Structure formats: structure tokens, C-alpha cells
Short mmCIF file of C-alpha atoms in Angstrom, two decimals:
data_model
loop_
_atom_site.label_atom_id
_atom_site.label_comp_id
_atom_site.label_asym_id
_atom_site.label_seq_id
_atom_site.Cartn_x
_atom_site.Cartn_y
_atom_site.Cartn_z
CA MET A 25 224.29 123.05 113.33
CA PHE A 26 223.99 119.56 112.01
CA ALA A 27 226.70 120.46 109.39
CA ASN A 28 229.09 121.66 112.06
CA ILE A 29 228.53 118.56 114.18
CA TYR A 30 229.16 116.31 111.10
CA THR A 31 232.31 118.20 110.27
CA LYS A 32 233.56 117.94 113.84
CA LEU A 33 232.88 114.19 113.99
CA SER A 34 234.81 113.87 110.71
CA PHE A 35 237.81 115.56 112.13
CA ASP A 36 237.62 113.58 115.43
CA SER A 37 237.60 110.47 113.26
CA PHE A 38 240.73 111.63 111.52
CA LYS A 39 242.49 112.19 114.76
CA ARG A 40 241.64 108.64 116.09
CA HIS A 41 242.72 107.05 112.74
CA ASN A 42 245.72 109.14 111.80
CA SER A 43 247.53 106.08 110.51
CA CYS A 44 244.93 105.54 107.76
CA VAL A 45 246.22 106.77 104.43
CA VAL A 46 242.61 107.22 103.27
CA CYS A 47 241.91 109.60 106.03
CA LYS A 48 245.10 111.53 105.55
CA GLN A 49 244.33 111.96 101.88
CA SER A 50 240.70 112.80 102.41
CA ILE A 51 241.24 115.49 105.04
CA GLU A 52 241.69 118.12 102.35
CA TYR A 53 238.15 117.37 101.13
CA TYR A 54 236.57 118.03 104.53
CA ILE A 55 238.44 121.19 105.17
CA THR A 56 236.42 122.86 102.33
CA LEU A 57 233.34 120.75 102.80
CA GLU A 58 231.16 123.25 104.73
CA THR A 59 232.30 126.15 102.47
CA LEU A 60 231.31 124.15 99.38
CA SER A 61 227.96 123.29 100.99
CA ARG A 62 227.31 126.95 101.59
CA LEU A 63 228.21 127.81 97.98
CA ILE A 64 225.84 125.24 96.60
CA THR A 65 222.90 126.19 98.87
CA ASP A 66 223.49 129.96 98.35
CA ARG A 67 223.40 129.31 94.63
CA MET A 68 220.07 127.44 94.99
CA PHE A 69 218.64 130.36 97.05
CA GLY A 70 219.90 132.86 94.47
CA ILE A 71 217.83 131.19 91.77
CA ALA A 72 214.83 130.76 94.04
CA PHE A 73 214.90 134.46 95.26
CA LYS A 74 212.51 135.40 92.36
CA CYS A 75 209.80 133.32 94.12
CA ARG A 76 209.34 135.78 96.90
CA HIS A 77 206.12 134.31 98.17
CA ARG A 78 208.11 131.16 99.12
CA LEU A 79 211.14 132.91 100.50
CA SER A 80 210.18 132.66 104.11
CA ILE A 81 209.64 128.87 103.83
CA LEU A 82 212.89 128.50 101.96
CA MET A 83 214.93 130.46 104.52
CA ALA A 84 213.62 128.30 107.34
CA SER A 85 214.87 125.29 105.33
CA LYS A 86 218.18 126.66 104.34
CA ASN A 87 220.20 125.25 107.28
CA LYS A 88 218.58 121.85 106.97
CA LEU A 89 219.35 121.86 103.16
CA MET A 90 222.95 122.84 103.79
CA SER A 91 223.33 119.98 106.30
CA CYS A 92 221.93 117.45 103.76
CA VAL A 93 224.28 118.74 101.01
CA THR A 94 227.26 118.52 103.50
CA ILE A 95 226.39 114.93 104.38
CA ALA A 96 225.89 113.95 100.69
CA LEU A 97 229.27 115.61 99.68
CA GLY A 98 231.02 114.03 102.69
CA GLY A 99 229.66 110.56 101.84
CA SER A 100 230.50 110.87 98.10
CA LEU A 101 234.01 112.17 98.78
CA THR A 102 234.60 109.38 101.31
CA PHE A 103 233.31 106.78 98.82
CA ALA A 104 235.47 108.21 96.03
CA GLY A 105 238.55 108.42 98.24
CA TYR A 106 238.18 104.79 99.36
CA ASN A 107 237.78 103.51 95.90
CA LEU A 108 240.72 105.56 94.60
CA TYR A 109 242.90 104.19 97.38
CA THR A 110 241.88 100.59 97.01
CA GLY A 111 242.02 100.69 93.27
CA ASP A 112 238.59 99.34 92.59
CA HIS A 113 238.66 98.20 88.90
CA LYS A 114 235.12 99.17 87.96
CA PHE A 115 235.39 102.48 89.73
CA TYR A 116 238.48 103.38 87.71
CA GLN A 117 237.19 101.82 84.44
CA GLN A 118 233.71 103.38 84.48
CA LEU A 119 234.22 106.66 86.38
CA VAL A 120 237.83 107.81 86.98
CA MET A 121 239.38 107.09 83.57
CA PRO A 122 236.44 108.50 81.49
CA PHE A 123 236.48 111.58 83.73
CA ILE A 124 240.19 112.05 83.11
CA HIS A 125 239.65 111.60 79.38
CA HIS A 126 236.94 114.31 79.54
CA ILE A 127 238.97 116.95 81.40
CA THR A 128 242.55 116.48 80.05
CA ASP A 129 244.29 115.76 76.81
CA ALA A 130 246.30 112.53 76.51
CA GLU A 131 249.77 113.88 77.19
CA THR A 132 248.70 115.97 80.21
CA ALA A 133 247.06 112.92 81.71
CA HIS A 134 250.21 110.89 81.06
CA THR A 135 252.41 113.54 82.69
CA MET A 136 250.09 113.73 85.77
CA ALA A 137 250.11 109.87 86.12
CA ILE A 138 253.93 109.89 86.19
CA LYS A 139 254.00 112.75 88.75
CA LEU A 140 251.48 111.07 91.05
CA ALA A 141 253.38 107.72 90.86
CA LYS A 142 256.69 109.50 91.50
CA HIS A 143 255.32 110.85 94.77
CA GLY A 144 253.65 107.61 95.77
CA PHE A 145 250.08 108.56 95.01
CA VAL A 146 249.06 105.21 93.63
CA PRO A 147 246.21 102.79 94.69
CA HIS A 148 246.91 100.40 97.52
CA LEU A 149 246.58 97.18 95.66
CA LYS A 150 246.56 93.86 97.59
CA GLU A 151 248.85 91.19 96.18
CA ASP A 152 247.36 87.71 95.94
CA ASP A 153 250.25 85.43 97.04
CA THR A 154 248.36 82.34 95.77
CA LEU A 155 249.13 83.45 92.20
CA VAL A 156 252.92 83.34 92.66
CA PRO A 157 253.43 79.51 92.15
CA ILE A 158 251.57 79.49 88.87
CA LEU A 159 252.74 82.79 87.50
CA LYS A 160 256.34 82.88 88.64
CA THR A 161 258.86 82.36 85.81
CA SER A 162 262.63 82.34 85.30
CA LEU A 163 264.25 83.76 82.18
CA TRP A 164 267.90 84.79 81.51
CA SER A 165 268.67 83.76 85.12
CA LEU A 166 266.18 86.38 86.36
CA GLU A 167 263.29 85.46 88.61
CA PHE A 168 260.01 87.16 87.71
CA ASN A 169 257.14 87.02 90.28
CA ASN A 170 254.70 87.19 87.33
CA PRO A 171 255.04 87.60 83.60
CA ILE A 172 253.12 90.91 83.38
CA GLY A 173 255.34 93.98 82.82
CA LEU A 174 255.04 97.61 81.98
CA ALA A 175 256.18 98.50 78.45
CA ALA A 176 258.74 101.20 77.68
CA GLY A 177 257.18 104.65 76.84
CA PHE A 178 255.18 105.01 80.04
CA ASP A 179 258.02 105.94 82.43
CA LYS A 180 260.44 107.27 79.84
CA ASN A 181 262.89 108.90 82.32
CA GLY A 182 262.75 106.48 85.27
CA GLN A 183 260.99 108.99 87.48
CA ALA A 184 258.29 106.80 88.92
CA ILE A 185 259.87 103.33 89.38
CA ASN A 186 258.96 103.05 93.05
CA GLY A 187 255.33 104.07 92.66
CA LEU A 188 254.72 101.91 89.57
CA ALA A 189 256.30 98.91 91.34
CA LYS A 190 253.40 98.97 93.81
CA LEU A 191 250.88 98.17 91.05
CA GLY A 192 251.87 94.56 90.90
CA PHE A 193 254.05 94.34 87.81
CA GLY A 194 256.58 91.53 87.47
CA PHE A 195 258.92 93.84 85.70
CA ILE A 196 259.19 97.45 84.46
CA GLU A 197 260.98 98.79 81.37
CA VAL A 198 262.16 102.43 81.52
CA GLY A 199 262.85 104.52 78.40
CA SER A 200 263.35 105.01 75.56
CA CYS A 201 266.40 106.81 76.75
CA THR A 202 268.70 108.85 74.42
CA PRO A 203 272.33 109.93 75.02
CA GLN A 204 271.60 113.68 74.95
CA PRO A 205 268.40 115.41 76.25
CA GLN A 206 265.92 116.16 73.57
CA PRO A 207 262.31 117.47 73.63
CA GLY A 208 260.81 115.09 71.05
CA ASN A 209 258.33 116.12 68.38
CA GLU A 210 256.12 119.16 68.61
CA LYS A 211 252.84 119.09 70.59
CA PRO A 212 250.14 117.94 70.32
CA ARG A 213 251.60 114.53 69.69
CA VAL A 214 249.36 112.05 71.63
CA TYR A 215 245.73 111.21 70.80
CA ARG A 216 243.21 108.90 72.33
CA LEU A 217 241.01 106.83 70.01
CA ILE A 218 238.45 106.14 72.73
CA GLU A 219 236.00 104.18 70.65
CA ASP A 220 238.87 101.86 69.61
CA LYS A 221 240.61 101.67 72.95
CA ALA A 222 243.69 102.79 71.18
CA ILE A 223 246.34 105.60 71.23
CA ILE A 224 248.25 107.27 68.54
CA ASN A 225 251.60 108.91 69.64
CA ARG A 226 254.43 110.60 67.91
CA TYR A 227 256.44 111.57 70.97
CA GLY A 228 259.76 111.09 69.02
CA PHE A 229 262.04 109.87 71.92
CA ASN A 230 261.52 112.81 74.28
CA SER A 231 264.21 112.15 76.92
CA ILE A 232 266.17 113.90 79.64
CA GLY A 233 269.28 112.07 78.48
CA HIS A 234 271.56 109.34 79.79
CA ASN A 235 272.99 111.26 82.73
CA ALA A 236 269.65 112.31 84.28
CA VAL A 237 267.97 108.95 83.62
CA LYS A 238 270.87 107.17 85.32
CA ALA A 239 270.57 109.44 88.34
CA ASN A 240 266.83 108.77 88.60
CA ILE A 241 267.35 104.96 88.38
CA GLU A 242 270.09 104.97 90.94
CA ASN A 243 268.02 107.19 93.31
CA SER A 244 265.17 104.72 93.15
CA ILE A 245 264.80 102.14 95.96
CA LYS A 246 264.34 98.90 94.19
CA THR A 247 264.05 95.53 95.90
CA LYS A 248 265.90 93.22 93.55
CA GLU A 249 263.97 90.11 94.72
CA SER A 250 260.66 91.47 93.73
CA LEU A 251 261.10 93.65 90.64
CA ILE A 252 263.03 93.27 87.40
CA LEU A 253 264.06 96.57 85.68
CA GLY A 254 264.81 96.95 82.01
CA LEU A 255 266.26 99.92 80.11
CA ASN A 256 265.07 100.70 76.63
CA LEU A 257 267.80 102.58 74.58
CA GLY A 258 267.04 104.95 71.71
CA LYS A 259 268.88 107.32 69.51
CA ASN A 260 268.97 111.20 69.25
CA LYS A 261 267.13 112.69 66.43
CA LEU A 262 270.22 114.48 64.92
CA THR A 263 272.58 111.65 65.28
CA GLU A 264 274.08 110.57 61.98
CA ASN A 265 275.72 107.33 63.09
CA MET A 266 272.78 105.67 64.73
CA VAL A 267 274.78 102.62 66.00
CA ASN A 268 276.99 104.92 68.06
CA ASP A 269 274.05 106.02 70.23
CA TYR A 270 273.23 102.40 71.12
CA VAL A 271 276.87 101.65 71.96
CA GLU A 272 277.09 104.72 74.12
CA GLY A 273 274.00 103.59 76.07
CA LEU A 274 275.32 100.16 76.78
CA ILE A 275 278.64 101.58 78.03
CA LYS A 276 276.91 104.26 80.09
CA PHE A 277 274.64 101.90 81.94
CA LYS A 278 276.74 98.75 82.03
CA ASP A 279 277.63 99.07 85.72
CA SER A 280 274.11 100.11 86.96
CA GLU A 281 273.15 97.47 89.46
CA ALA A 282 269.46 98.42 89.26
CA ILE A 283 269.15 97.44 85.53
CA ASP A 284 268.53 93.80 84.71
CA TYR A 285 268.34 93.95 80.97
CA PHE A 286 268.82 96.21 77.95
CA VAL A 287 266.69 96.82 74.91
CA LEU A 288 267.72 98.19 71.55
CA ASN A 289 264.68 100.08 70.24
CA ILE A 290 265.11 100.15 66.45
CA SER A 291 261.44 100.21 65.60
CA SER A 292 259.82 103.42 66.75
CA PRO A 293 257.99 105.01 63.81
CA ASN A 294 258.46 108.52 65.22
CA THR A 295 262.17 109.00 64.69
CA SER A 296 263.39 109.56 61.11
CA ASN A 297 265.21 106.60 59.53
CA LEU A 298 265.23 104.58 62.79
CA ARG A 299 263.42 101.67 61.24
CA ASP A 300 266.23 101.46 58.58
CA LEU A 301 268.12 99.56 61.27
CA GLN A 302 265.69 96.62 60.70
CA ASN A 303 267.09 96.18 57.17
CA LYS A 304 269.34 93.17 56.78
CA THR A 305 272.74 94.95 56.25
CA GLN A 306 272.25 97.59 58.88
CA LEU A 307 270.82 95.22 61.44
CA LYS A 308 273.86 92.95 61.05
CA GLN A 309 276.24 95.85 61.40
CA LEU A 310 274.44 96.98 64.53
CA ILE A 311 274.42 93.57 66.16
CA GLU A 312 278.12 92.94 65.40
CA ARG A 313 279.05 96.30 66.84
CA VAL A 314 277.06 95.94 70.13
CA LEU A 315 278.25 92.32 70.59
CA LYS A 316 281.83 93.51 70.34
CA VAL A 317 280.92 96.06 73.11
CA ARG A 318 279.50 93.23 75.23
CA ILE A 319 282.75 91.29 74.94
CA ASP A 320 285.08 94.28 75.39
CA TYR A 321 283.22 95.59 78.43
CA GLN A 322 282.09 92.17 79.78
CA ILE A 323 278.43 93.09 79.77
CA GLU A 324 276.58 90.01 81.04
CA LYS A 325 273.12 91.47 81.22
CA PRO A 326 270.58 90.26 78.64
CA LEU A 327 270.31 92.22 75.38
CA LEU A 328 267.04 92.36 73.51
CA ILE A 329 265.85 94.02 70.26
CA LYS A 330 262.39 95.56 69.85
CA ILE A 331 260.92 95.13 66.34
CA ALA A 332 258.08 96.67 64.44
CA PRO A 333 254.73 94.99 63.58
CA ASP A 334 254.83 96.41 60.01
CA LEU A 335 257.33 93.94 58.49
CA ASP A 336 256.64 92.03 55.33
CA ASP A 337 257.52 88.36 55.09
CA ASN A 338 260.91 89.05 53.46
CA GLN A 339 261.98 91.53 56.18
CA LEU A 340 260.83 89.21 58.87
CA LYS A 341 262.79 86.36 57.43
CA ASP A 342 265.94 88.54 57.20
CA ILE A 343 265.62 89.62 60.78
CA THR A 344 265.07 86.23 62.16
CA ASP A 345 267.89 84.81 60.10
CA ILE A 346 270.33 87.30 61.63
CA ILE A 347 268.87 86.82 65.11
CA ASN A 348 269.29 83.03 64.80
CA GLU A 349 272.97 83.67 63.67
CA PHE A 350 273.75 85.93 66.62
CA ALA A 351 271.50 84.48 69.34
CA SER A 352 273.12 83.80 72.75
CA ASN A 353 274.25 80.18 73.34
CA LYS A 354 276.52 78.43 75.72
CA SER A 355 279.64 79.49 73.87
CA MET A 356 278.63 83.17 72.88
CA LYS A 357 276.94 86.15 74.45
CA GLY A 358 274.66 87.38 71.68
CA ILE A 359 271.11 88.59 71.36
CA ASP A 360 269.04 87.17 74.21
CA GLY A 361 265.53 87.95 73.10
CA LEU A 362 263.02 89.97 71.03
CA ILE A 363 260.23 92.36 72.02
CA ILE A 364 257.18 92.01 69.70
CA SER A 365 255.98 94.53 68.85
CA ASN A 366 256.28 98.29 68.75
CA THR A 367 253.45 100.56 67.56
CA THR A 368 252.10 100.29 64.01
CA VAL A 369 251.80 102.90 61.28
CA TYR A 370 249.07 100.88 59.58
CA ARG A 371 245.44 102.01 60.18
CA HIS A 372 242.89 99.28 60.27
CA GLU A 373 239.74 99.88 58.19
CA CYS A 374 237.60 98.78 61.13
CA LEU A 375 238.69 101.75 63.35
CA LYS A 376 235.59 103.50 64.70
CA SER A 377 237.04 106.79 66.01
CA ASP A 378 236.74 110.18 64.23
CA ASN A 379 238.74 110.29 61.04
CA LYS A 380 240.58 113.35 62.25
CA LEU A 381 242.08 111.24 64.97
CA VAL A 382 242.62 108.06 62.93
CA THR A 383 244.66 110.00 60.32
CA GLN A 384 247.03 111.50 62.75
CA LYS A 385 250.69 110.54 62.12
CA GLY A 386 252.43 108.32 64.60
CA GLY A 387 252.36 104.87 66.01
CA LEU A 388 249.07 103.26 66.98
CA SER A 389 248.87 101.06 69.98
CA GLY A 390 246.08 99.33 71.92
CA LEU A 391 243.22 96.96 70.97
CA PRO A 392 243.58 97.27 67.18
CA LEU A 393 247.22 96.01 67.49
CA GLN A 394 246.21 92.88 69.45
CA LYS A 395 245.90 90.30 66.69
CA THR A 396 248.70 91.77 64.53
CA SER A 397 251.21 91.47 67.36
CA THR A 398 250.04 88.02 68.45
CA ASP A 399 250.34 86.76 64.88
CA LEU A 400 253.80 88.22 64.58
CA ILE A 401 254.79 86.46 67.80
CA LYS A 402 253.64 83.16 66.42
CA ARG A 403 255.63 83.67 63.19
CA VAL A 404 258.87 84.67 64.88
CA TYR A 405 258.63 81.76 67.34
CA GLN A 406 258.34 79.44 64.29
CA LEU A 407 261.19 81.12 62.46
CA THR A 408 263.49 80.92 65.51
CA GLY A 409 262.44 77.44 66.56
CA GLY A 410 261.38 78.72 69.89
CA LYS A 411 265.01 79.32 70.93
CA VAL A 412 264.90 83.02 71.29
CA PRO A 413 262.75 84.31 74.16
CA ILE A 414 259.91 86.74 73.28
CA ILE A 415 258.30 89.52 75.22
CA GLY A 416 254.84 90.02 73.79
CA VAL A 417 253.26 93.43 73.71
CA GLY A 418 250.30 95.01 71.83
CA GLY A 419 246.63 95.19 72.78
CA VAL A 420 246.75 93.25 76.01
CA PHE A 421 243.73 94.28 78.12
CA THR A 422 242.74 90.98 79.79
CA GLY A 423 244.26 87.74 81.09
CA SER A 424 242.84 86.03 77.94
CA ASP A 425 244.78 88.43 75.73
CA ALA A 426 247.96 87.61 77.67
CA TYR A 427 247.27 83.89 77.44
CA ASP A 428 246.89 84.12 73.63
CA LYS A 429 250.28 85.68 73.30
CA ILE A 430 251.86 83.15 75.64
CA ARG A 431 250.37 80.32 73.68
CA ALA A 432 251.73 81.96 70.55
CA GLY A 433 255.31 81.86 71.99
CA ALA A 434 255.66 84.88 74.37
CA SER A 435 257.51 84.11 77.62
CA LEU A 436 256.63 87.44 79.17
CA ILE A 437 253.97 90.08 78.47
CA GLN A 438 253.99 93.90 78.56
CA ILE A 439 251.07 96.35 78.76
CA TYR A 440 250.68 100.17 78.44
CA THR A 441 247.55 101.31 76.65
CA ALA A 442 245.29 99.20 78.94
CA LEU A 443 246.33 101.43 81.80
CA THR A 444 244.87 104.42 79.94
CA TYR A 445 241.47 102.86 79.57
CA GLU A 446 241.17 100.39 82.46
CA GLY A 447 243.18 102.10 85.26
CA PRO A 448 245.92 100.66 87.53
CA GLN A 449 243.87 97.78 88.86
CA VAL A 450 244.00 96.17 85.35
CA VAL A 451 247.44 94.65 86.29
CA ASN A 452 245.94 92.45 89.05
CA GLU A 453 242.83 91.72 86.90
CA ILE A 454 245.11 90.37 84.15
CA LYS A 455 247.21 88.31 86.51
CA GLN A 456 244.05 86.79 88.21
CA GLU A 457 242.33 85.89 84.90
CA LEU A 458 245.52 84.50 83.45
CA ALA A 459 246.07 82.29 86.54
CA ASN A 460 242.46 81.07 86.30
CA ILE A 461 242.86 80.27 82.61
CA LEU A 462 246.09 78.41 83.23
CA ARG A 463 244.54 76.34 85.99
CA SER A 464 241.43 75.50 83.97
CA ASN A 465 243.66 74.23 81.18
CA GLY A 466 245.73 71.99 83.40
CA PHE A 467 248.91 73.96 83.61
CA LYS A 468 250.76 74.14 86.99
CA ASN A 469 252.99 77.04 85.82
CA VAL A 470 252.75 79.67 83.05
CA THR A 471 256.02 78.39 81.41
CA GLU A 472 254.22 75.20 80.38
CA ALA A 473 251.88 77.17 78.14
CA VAL A 474 254.63 79.11 76.23
CA GLY A 475 254.39 78.23 72.57
CA ILE A 476 251.84 75.50 73.06
CA ASP A 477 250.04 76.49 69.92
CA HIS A 478 252.96 75.10 67.97
CA LEU A 479 252.47 71.61 69.27
CA LYS A 480 249.17 71.13 67.50
#
């Protein structure tokens, strides 16, 4: 009887508060609550049946026990539903994400996250408007509410832009996108290195192709004043002339009003021969070709190049020399920036995860890449004289991590792997901590800290 009263009160509460999203999403739990309670208590009594001399006592207590189980389950589900909805950081970090890691493989979890975000099932995160003055930044005539963005690779096909925008990002990068649809490499192709807070992936530019991605982007409702959207372009696996695929991408999306900047991804380790485009001769040919397209088609949107972290000093010098030669200036539309860096094929000796995971082929991202990418940002900033804007990515889990990359020379920051281990609230956590660090160091705006390490 007590269980029935509790369930009735719960439904009455739903009716009175039908505007509450938590209640709407929790109603499914209460529909099966009493049934679940009966299953649990029946199971208990099945085990206890052997103790016949206590059976009469237990039968008298069955209804009371079922009521208690119902209340416990109801309270637990309400608590869980509330924390899922509000995006409590510790709840996600300590319970939700480890649970997801336990019950699903990495790619399944990734696919589920995109589907949930696509349909709006994301935490309701409160924006702290007091952070805007210190975190707001302007670059390429674009106004970013904050410098923390989502790296390419998470929403490869532009399916979940609206949902992801609710997590507090200053910008989102979709892709990599290839001209023709392709499935990517064979599964399994994504591995969590939980002990190292890292991921190894060899997706191989799995993409639904230009036409479908363009349709997804155009169907997304995007408020231009609050979110910047970038498109990361890749090449098809079987394409012989790699440059043609990037040219085709620029032409295909040149008139898309939703897209604010383009990225040429020439550094993924999971597509054969792609990194050859970082070689001096091929890189120069690529840039000359795409810049001609910019002029011929009057493409005004910023154009960036994403490079690998596994470059030696000579390769890095060659790349920065070419970038300096073709960097945008008042008289020429050229290369507007660099994204540093992509995933690494290098395996650090300090990795703690199982060797079967560590030795998987593919690009490694996450915490082990943190120092490597920050050091590379610092070197590129020096080699370009700070004249080429940098988006820093690799191992950013905290506001302090972001601050280190900003001091090294990054104007903007991207995250990806942190979402896998910390949950969606990590975006706000990074922003809050970054703002606090900036204030404590006497900065009034994040732009004042960009490249500050080079003034020492």
C-alpha cells in the first residue's frame, strides 16, 4: 500500500510540474518502479524460501520491504536524474563516465553521445555571464564568447551541432569531412587508455560525404552571435590527387553561411600518405592551389592548416617558412592560422595502460599529448613571430592546461578527450578555472595572456 501511495504521489507531482524537464525525463523510471521493486523483493524471497521456519515472518514483512525498495529506488533515480540534467561535474566524472566505460566500448559510447546530443539530450548547464568580459576574444573578425572549442573528430558529420552548442563551447569544429562517403577503417578502431586518460583511434576519416554534411549543417539552427562553426576538410582514402579533395571541399562549402572558417587536415595519421602533404614541396603546392581557389571564388572565410605533433626540427622549420611566406596580410588572402596539434603516433614510455592497448595502431590523444603539443605551440609561435594565430589542442583537461597553451602562444583552445573522461561539465569547469587564473595574474582579458611566455 505504501508503495502504491508513493507511486501515486510521484505521478501527481509530475502533473503539477509538467514543465520540468527533469520530471518529464524521469517519468519513464517511475512507470516501472513498482514492477522493479516486486522483482527485487521476489528474488529475495526466492533465496530465503529454504529457511521455512522463518517464512511466515518474512511473508508478513514482504509488503513493507517492497515499499522500502520502492522508496530507495525512487530516491536514487530522482537523484541520478537531477545530476544528469544539471551536469554535476563530480557525478559525471566519478560515476557516469566510469559506468559508460564499463558497459560500452569507446566507439559505441561515442556514437551514443552524438545521437543523444543530436536529439537534445544534454545536461542543462548554466552559463556564467560574469566570465564573458575576461574570456571573450576576437580573431579573424569573428567574436568568440570564450576561447574553449570542440575539436574536429567528435561530431564528424555535423549531426549534433545544436545539442553540443548547449555545453558552453565558444566554437565547434565539424569534420573531418571527405568529398565522397566512406566507412573509414575496420572496427574495432578506437581504444581507451583509462589509466593514462588517453584514447587511441584509427577511424580513418569515416564520413558521410560533402553533400550529407552540408545538409546537416544547413538544417542546424545556429545563432551566429553566440557560436562560431568551423569545418575540417579531409581527403578520401582512394583519392590519388590529394589536393583536389581539399579544393573540392572549399568550393562545395564556400557559400555556406553557417560555416565561419575552414581547416585543411593534412596531419591525420590514419589515412595513407596524408602526412606527406606536410613535406615542403607538397605543402607549397597545396597552399598555392587552395589560395588560387580563394581568389577565383572570392572565399573570404579564414583558412587554417592542422599539423602533426610528430615533426622533427627540419620539418617544422620548412612548414613555418612556407606558412610565413603565404600568411594572410593586408594585401593578400593567405593562410590565416594553424591548429596545433593532431594526434601522435609516438608512444610515451610512461604510459601505464595495458601493453595490448598501448601498441594499437592509430593516433594517441589525451593527457600524454599535453606537454608535446604545448611545446610545439611555443616553437611555432617563435618561428612565426607570433603573426600567425594558433588554435592549441592536445591534453587539455583543466583551466590550467588551457592557460599553459595560451601563454605558449595559442589564441584559442580545443578539447575532445577530456569529454570522454570528465563529462560535459568539463567545458564550464575549464572556463571557470581559466578565468580565475587570468584574474589572479592581473589580466583583464584572455588576449593579454597570449604568448606571454615569450616576453620573459
